[in-house]
XYZ file of N, CA and C in Angstrom:
354
model
N 0.786 -1.190 -0.029
C 0.024 -0.017 0.034
C 0.836 1.250 -0.033
N 0.469 2.244 -0.767
C 1.243 3.491 -0.882
C 0.414 4.579 -0.213
N 1.038 5.347 0.674
C 0.414 6.461 1.265
C 1.011 7.704 0.699
N 0.159 8.563 0.115
C 0.637 9.834 -0.520
C 0.554 10.914 0.552
N 1.694 11.634 0.753
C 1.766 12.713 1.722
C 2.022 13.965 0.917
N 1.116 14.868 1.072
C 1.260 16.101 0.300
C 2.083 17.161 1.146
N 3.171 17.458 0.584
C 4.115 18.402 1.264
C 3.949 19.787 0.626
N 3.153 20.604 1.240
C 2.902 21.941 0.685
C 3.720 22.949 1.297
N 4.081 24.001 0.507
C 4.774 25.168 0.987
C 3.722 26.171 1.530
N 3.636 26.406 2.813
C 2.676 27.262 3.385
C 3.114 28.658 3.233
N 2.300 29.464 2.468
C 2.567 30.837 2.298
C 1.745 31.599 3.342
N 2.429 32.460 4.131
C 1.747 33.127 5.205
C 0.946 34.261 4.640
N 1.645 35.126 3.810
C 0.962 36.347 3.434
C 1.145 36.574 1.882
N 0.149 37.173 1.234
C 0.303 37.485 -0.150
C -0.060 38.926 -0.304
N 0.710 39.599 -1.187
C 0.566 41.018 -1.410
C 0.283 41.248 -2.915
N -0.880 41.733 -3.190
C -1.297 41.821 -4.646
C -1.403 43.324 -4.950
N -0.769 43.764 -6.123
C -0.852 45.172 -6.516
C -2.266 45.560 -6.930
N -2.569 46.844 -6.796
C -3.938 47.386 -7.158
C -4.191 47.390 -8.674
N -3.126 47.340 -9.466
C -3.372 47.267 -10.870
C -2.473 46.185 -11.462
N -3.022 45.490 -12.521
C -2.209 44.399 -13.105
C -2.499 44.421 -14.662
N -1.564 43.982 -15.424
C -1.672 43.895 -16.892
C -2.243 42.490 -17.348
N -3.513 42.498 -17.806
C -4.135 41.243 -18.239
C -4.810 41.431 -19.601
N -5.083 40.300 -20.183
C -5.775 40.382 -21.478
C -7.232 40.642 -21.346
N -7.731 41.624 -22.098
C -9.173 42.018 -22.104
C -9.831 41.367 -23.327
N -10.837 40.603 -23.130
C -11.482 39.945 -24.235
C -12.245 40.965 -25.110
N -12.868 41.998 -24.466
C -13.621 42.977 -25.191
C -12.697 43.927 -26.005
N -11.527 44.343 -25.509
C -10.673 45.179 -26.228
C -9.798 44.362 -27.231
N -9.534 43.084 -26.851
C -8.802 42.229 -27.676
C -7.288 42.399 -27.570
N -6.792 43.016 -26.399
C -5.396 43.161 -26.206
C -5.152 43.281 -24.659
N -3.888 43.290 -24.370
C -3.458 43.432 -22.952
C -3.700 44.899 -22.457
N -4.461 45.003 -21.374
C -4.725 46.336 -20.746
C -4.416 46.264 -19.322
N -4.201 47.403 -18.700
C -4.128 47.442 -17.253
C -5.439 47.298 -16.598
N -5.570 46.450 -15.571
C -6.841 46.224 -14.929
C -6.772 46.669 -13.448
N -7.894 47.173 -12.975
C -7.963 47.599 -11.594
C -8.357 46.375 -10.808
N -7.632 46.036 -9.717
C -7.921 44.873 -8.908
C -8.592 45.247 -7.573
N -9.765 44.606 -7.322
C -10.385 44.731 -6.089
C -10.768 43.336 -5.540
N -11.162 43.252 -4.299
C -11.563 42.035 -3.638
C -13.029 41.791 -3.939
N -13.401 40.665 -4.403
C -14.777 40.276 -4.745
C -15.540 40.029 -3.505
N -16.696 40.546 -3.381
C -17.597 40.354 -2.232
C -18.906 39.733 -2.738
N -19.499 38.860 -1.991
C -20.689 38.162 -2.369
C -21.821 39.126 -2.180
N -22.819 39.226 -3.081
C -24.011 40.052 -2.964
C -24.953 39.510 -1.887
N -25.929 40.289 -1.584
C -26.963 39.964 -0.561
C -27.851 38.900 -1.213
N -28.243 37.891 -0.396
C -29.128 36.843 -0.844
C -30.531 37.315 -1.065
N -31.205 36.982 -2.166
C -32.512 37.473 -2.350
C -33.580 36.886 -1.336
N -34.516 37.764 -0.928
C -35.522 37.395 0.071
C -36.526 36.401 -0.477
N -36.727 36.420 -1.762
C -37.807 35.594 -2.393
C -37.276 34.478 -3.257
N -36.104 33.951 -2.979
C -35.538 32.797 -3.670
C -36.449 31.575 -3.277
N -36.545 30.576 -4.112
C -37.465 29.484 -3.855
C -37.044 28.726 -2.574
N -35.809 28.476 -2.475
C -35.308 27.717 -1.249
C -35.511 28.515 0.003
N -35.305 29.817 0.015
C -35.516 30.654 1.181
C -37.005 30.715 1.521
N -37.841 30.838 0.543
C -39.321 30.846 0.864
C -39.800 29.514 1.438
N -39.253 28.416 0.896
C -39.661 27.091 1.418
C -39.173 26.912 2.853
N -37.957 27.358 3.093
C -37.318 27.260 4.455
C -38.129 28.012 5.479
N -38.398 29.336 5.101
C -39.169 30.172 5.924
C -40.544 29.700 6.240
N -41.228 29.141 5.276
C -42.550 28.545 5.429
C -42.482 27.410 6.361
N -41.445 26.572 6.282
C -41.362 25.352 7.067
C -41.031 25.763 8.543
N -40.284 26.888 8.713
C -39.826 27.267 10.036
C -41.000 27.993 10.734
N -41.913 28.540 10.020
C -42.970 29.396 10.687
C -43.898 28.488 11.539
N -44.429 29.075 12.580
C -45.216 28.336 13.565
C -44.420 27.620 14.624
N -45.111 26.844 15.417
C -44.413 26.175 16.489
C -43.860 24.865 15.974
N -42.903 24.355 16.800
C -42.273 23.076 16.328
C -40.748 23.133 16.381
N -40.210 24.331 16.620
C -38.739 24.426 16.703
C -37.996 24.376 15.437
N -36.731 24.088 15.441
C -35.911 24.012 14.301
C -36.244 22.730 13.478
N -36.586 23.013 12.139
C -37.040 21.866 11.364
C -35.958 21.227 10.504
N -35.003 21.987 10.056
C -33.878 21.477 9.275
C -32.561 21.492 9.986
N -31.652 20.542 9.662
C -30.360 20.587 10.433
C -29.501 21.805 10.195
N -28.785 22.230 11.108
C -27.860 23.361 10.995
C -26.453 22.742 10.946
N -25.719 22.993 9.896
C -24.339 22.361 9.708
C -23.384 22.966 10.731
N -22.745 22.158 11.540
C -21.806 22.659 12.502
C -20.381 22.123 12.455
N -20.104 21.117 11.558
C -18.806 20.599 11.501
C -17.979 21.327 10.386
N -17.698 22.570 10.604
C -17.017 23.375 9.556
C -15.535 23.013 9.642
N -14.921 22.620 8.438
C -13.546 22.186 8.450
C -12.621 23.324 8.072
N -12.982 24.266 7.204
C -12.047 25.263 6.781
C -12.131 26.529 7.640
N -10.974 27.091 7.904
C -10.949 28.322 8.696
C -10.861 29.643 7.845
N -10.373 29.405 6.593
C -10.268 30.565 5.675
C -10.871 30.279 4.365
N -11.428 31.329 3.738
C -12.013 31.211 2.425
C -11.046 31.462 1.395
N -11.341 30.933 0.158
C -10.545 31.184 -1.016
C -10.641 32.691 -1.458
N -9.533 33.306 -1.860
C -9.625 34.671 -2.216
C -9.920 34.833 -3.672
N -10.984 35.652 -3.945
C -11.416 35.862 -5.311
C -11.184 37.380 -5.674
N -10.446 37.637 -6.788
C -10.179 39.030 -7.180
C -11.083 39.393 -8.278
N -11.465 40.682 -8.278
C -12.352 41.193 -9.296
C -11.478 42.197 -10.196
N -11.398 41.847 -11.463
C -10.553 42.641 -12.395
C -11.495 43.481 -13.282
N -11.144 44.815 -13.319
C -11.951 45.726 -14.146
C -11.049 46.443 -15.161
N -11.323 46.376 -16.342
C -10.488 47.088 -17.413
C -10.608 48.619 -17.183
N -9.440 49.324 -17.301
C -9.381 50.762 -17.037
C -9.760 51.575 -18.316
N -9.858 50.914 -19.441
C -10.181 51.683 -20.629
C -11.595 52.279 -20.505
N -11.747 53.538 -20.644
C -13.018 54.255 -20.482
C -14.169 53.685 -21.276
N -13.976 53.302 -22.493
C -15.057 52.770 -23.274
C -15.357 51.255 -23.039
N -14.450 50.584 -22.344
C -14.639 49.154 -22.117
C -15.267 48.795 -20.852
N -14.486 49.041 -19.734
C -14.945 48.754 -18.345
C -15.450 47.305 -18.116
N -14.913 46.331 -18.858
C -15.346 44.945 -18.686
C -14.810 44.350 -17.426
N -15.598 43.506 -16.782
C -15.175 42.942 -15.524
C -15.007 41.436 -15.573
N -14.083 40.916 -14.798
C -13.825 39.437 -14.739
C -13.369 39.164 -13.273
N -13.471 37.817 -12.999
C -13.024 37.411 -11.682
C -11.925 36.367 -11.788
N -11.026 36.401 -10.799
C -9.912 35.468 -10.786
C -9.813 34.857 -9.414
N -9.939 33.525 -9.257
C -9.838 32.923 -7.876
C -8.403 32.493 -7.677
N -7.898 32.794 -6.515
C -6.569 32.280 -6.118
C -6.680 31.452 -4.881
N -5.514 30.975 -4.345
C -5.577 30.013 -3.205
C -6.046 30.601 -1.935
N -6.118 29.741 -0.944
C -6.513 30.193 0.472
C -5.204 30.768 1.136
N -5.316 31.948 1.717
C -4.206 32.525 2.447
C -4.721 33.095 3.783
N -3.879 32.943 4.791
C -4.260 33.500 6.145
C -4.282 35.052 6.058
N -3.278 35.648 5.476
C -3.205 37.121 5.390
C -3.156 37.585 3.959
N -3.997 38.509 3.552
C -4.110 38.975 2.248
C -4.032 40.487 2.203
N -3.163 41.049 1.426
C -3.045 42.556 1.310
C -3.249 42.961 -0.131
N -4.047 44.007 -0.271
C -4.299 44.546 -1.646
C -3.753 45.963 -1.672
N -2.454 46.070 -2.020
C -1.836 47.383 -2.139
C -0.678 47.314 -3.209
N -0.340 48.463 -3.680
C 0.710 48.565 -4.666
C 2.097 48.675 -4.091
N 2.245 48.831 -2.749
C 3.485 49.114 -2.102
C 4.318 47.820 -2.087
N 5.492 47.855 -2.669
C 6.383 46.678 -2.619
C 7.343 46.893 -1.468
N 7.489 45.804 -0.652
C 8.389 45.921 0.453
C 9.845 45.738 -0.021
N 10.716 46.623 0.339
C 12.170 46.484 -0.049
C 12.949 46.248 1.254
N 14.066 45.664 1.071
C 14.952 45.356 2.248
C 15.501 46.666 2.907
N 15.319 46.818 4.172
C 15.854 47.954 4.930
C 15.055 49.192 4.682
N 13.900 49.170 4.115
C 13.072 50.306 3.916
C 11.842 50.295 4.788
N 11.508 51.451 5.412
C 10.357 51.536 6.232
C 9.141 52.141 5.429
N 8.045 51.358 5.538
C 6.787 51.930 4.836
C 6.232 53.068 5.616
N 6.122 54.259 5.045
C 5.515 55.418 5.676
C 4.010 55.440 5.476
N 3.328 55.731 6.651
C 1.851 55.776 6.614
C 1.347 57.162 6.393
C-alpha cells in the first residue's frame, strides 16, 4: 500500500498590486486592470429555497432542518475582481486564487531595509 503525503509550502501572506496587466476579451489586447476584492452580494429574500425554508420554520415546532456545525475550513478562497481601465470598455472578470491567512491589496512593494511610511 502506498500512502501519499502532500508536502505543501505554506505561504503566510500574499501582497497583490492594485493594478495588473491582463488580456481584455472586449478590447482584444492586454490592458491594465484595476484589482479589487470580490464580495458576495446579498441573498434574495424571495428565492425558492428561502421561501420554502421560511414557510417550514414558521409556527411552533422548533428548528425543522439541520444546522451544519462541522466546519472544516478556517479561511475562504480569495477571489479577485478585475476591471478594465479603458473608459469605453470597463469589462469585469473574476480570478480565484488560493487560500491565504493574510491577504493585502496594495501597490507598495516591500524592499529590504526600507520603512513603509503611513
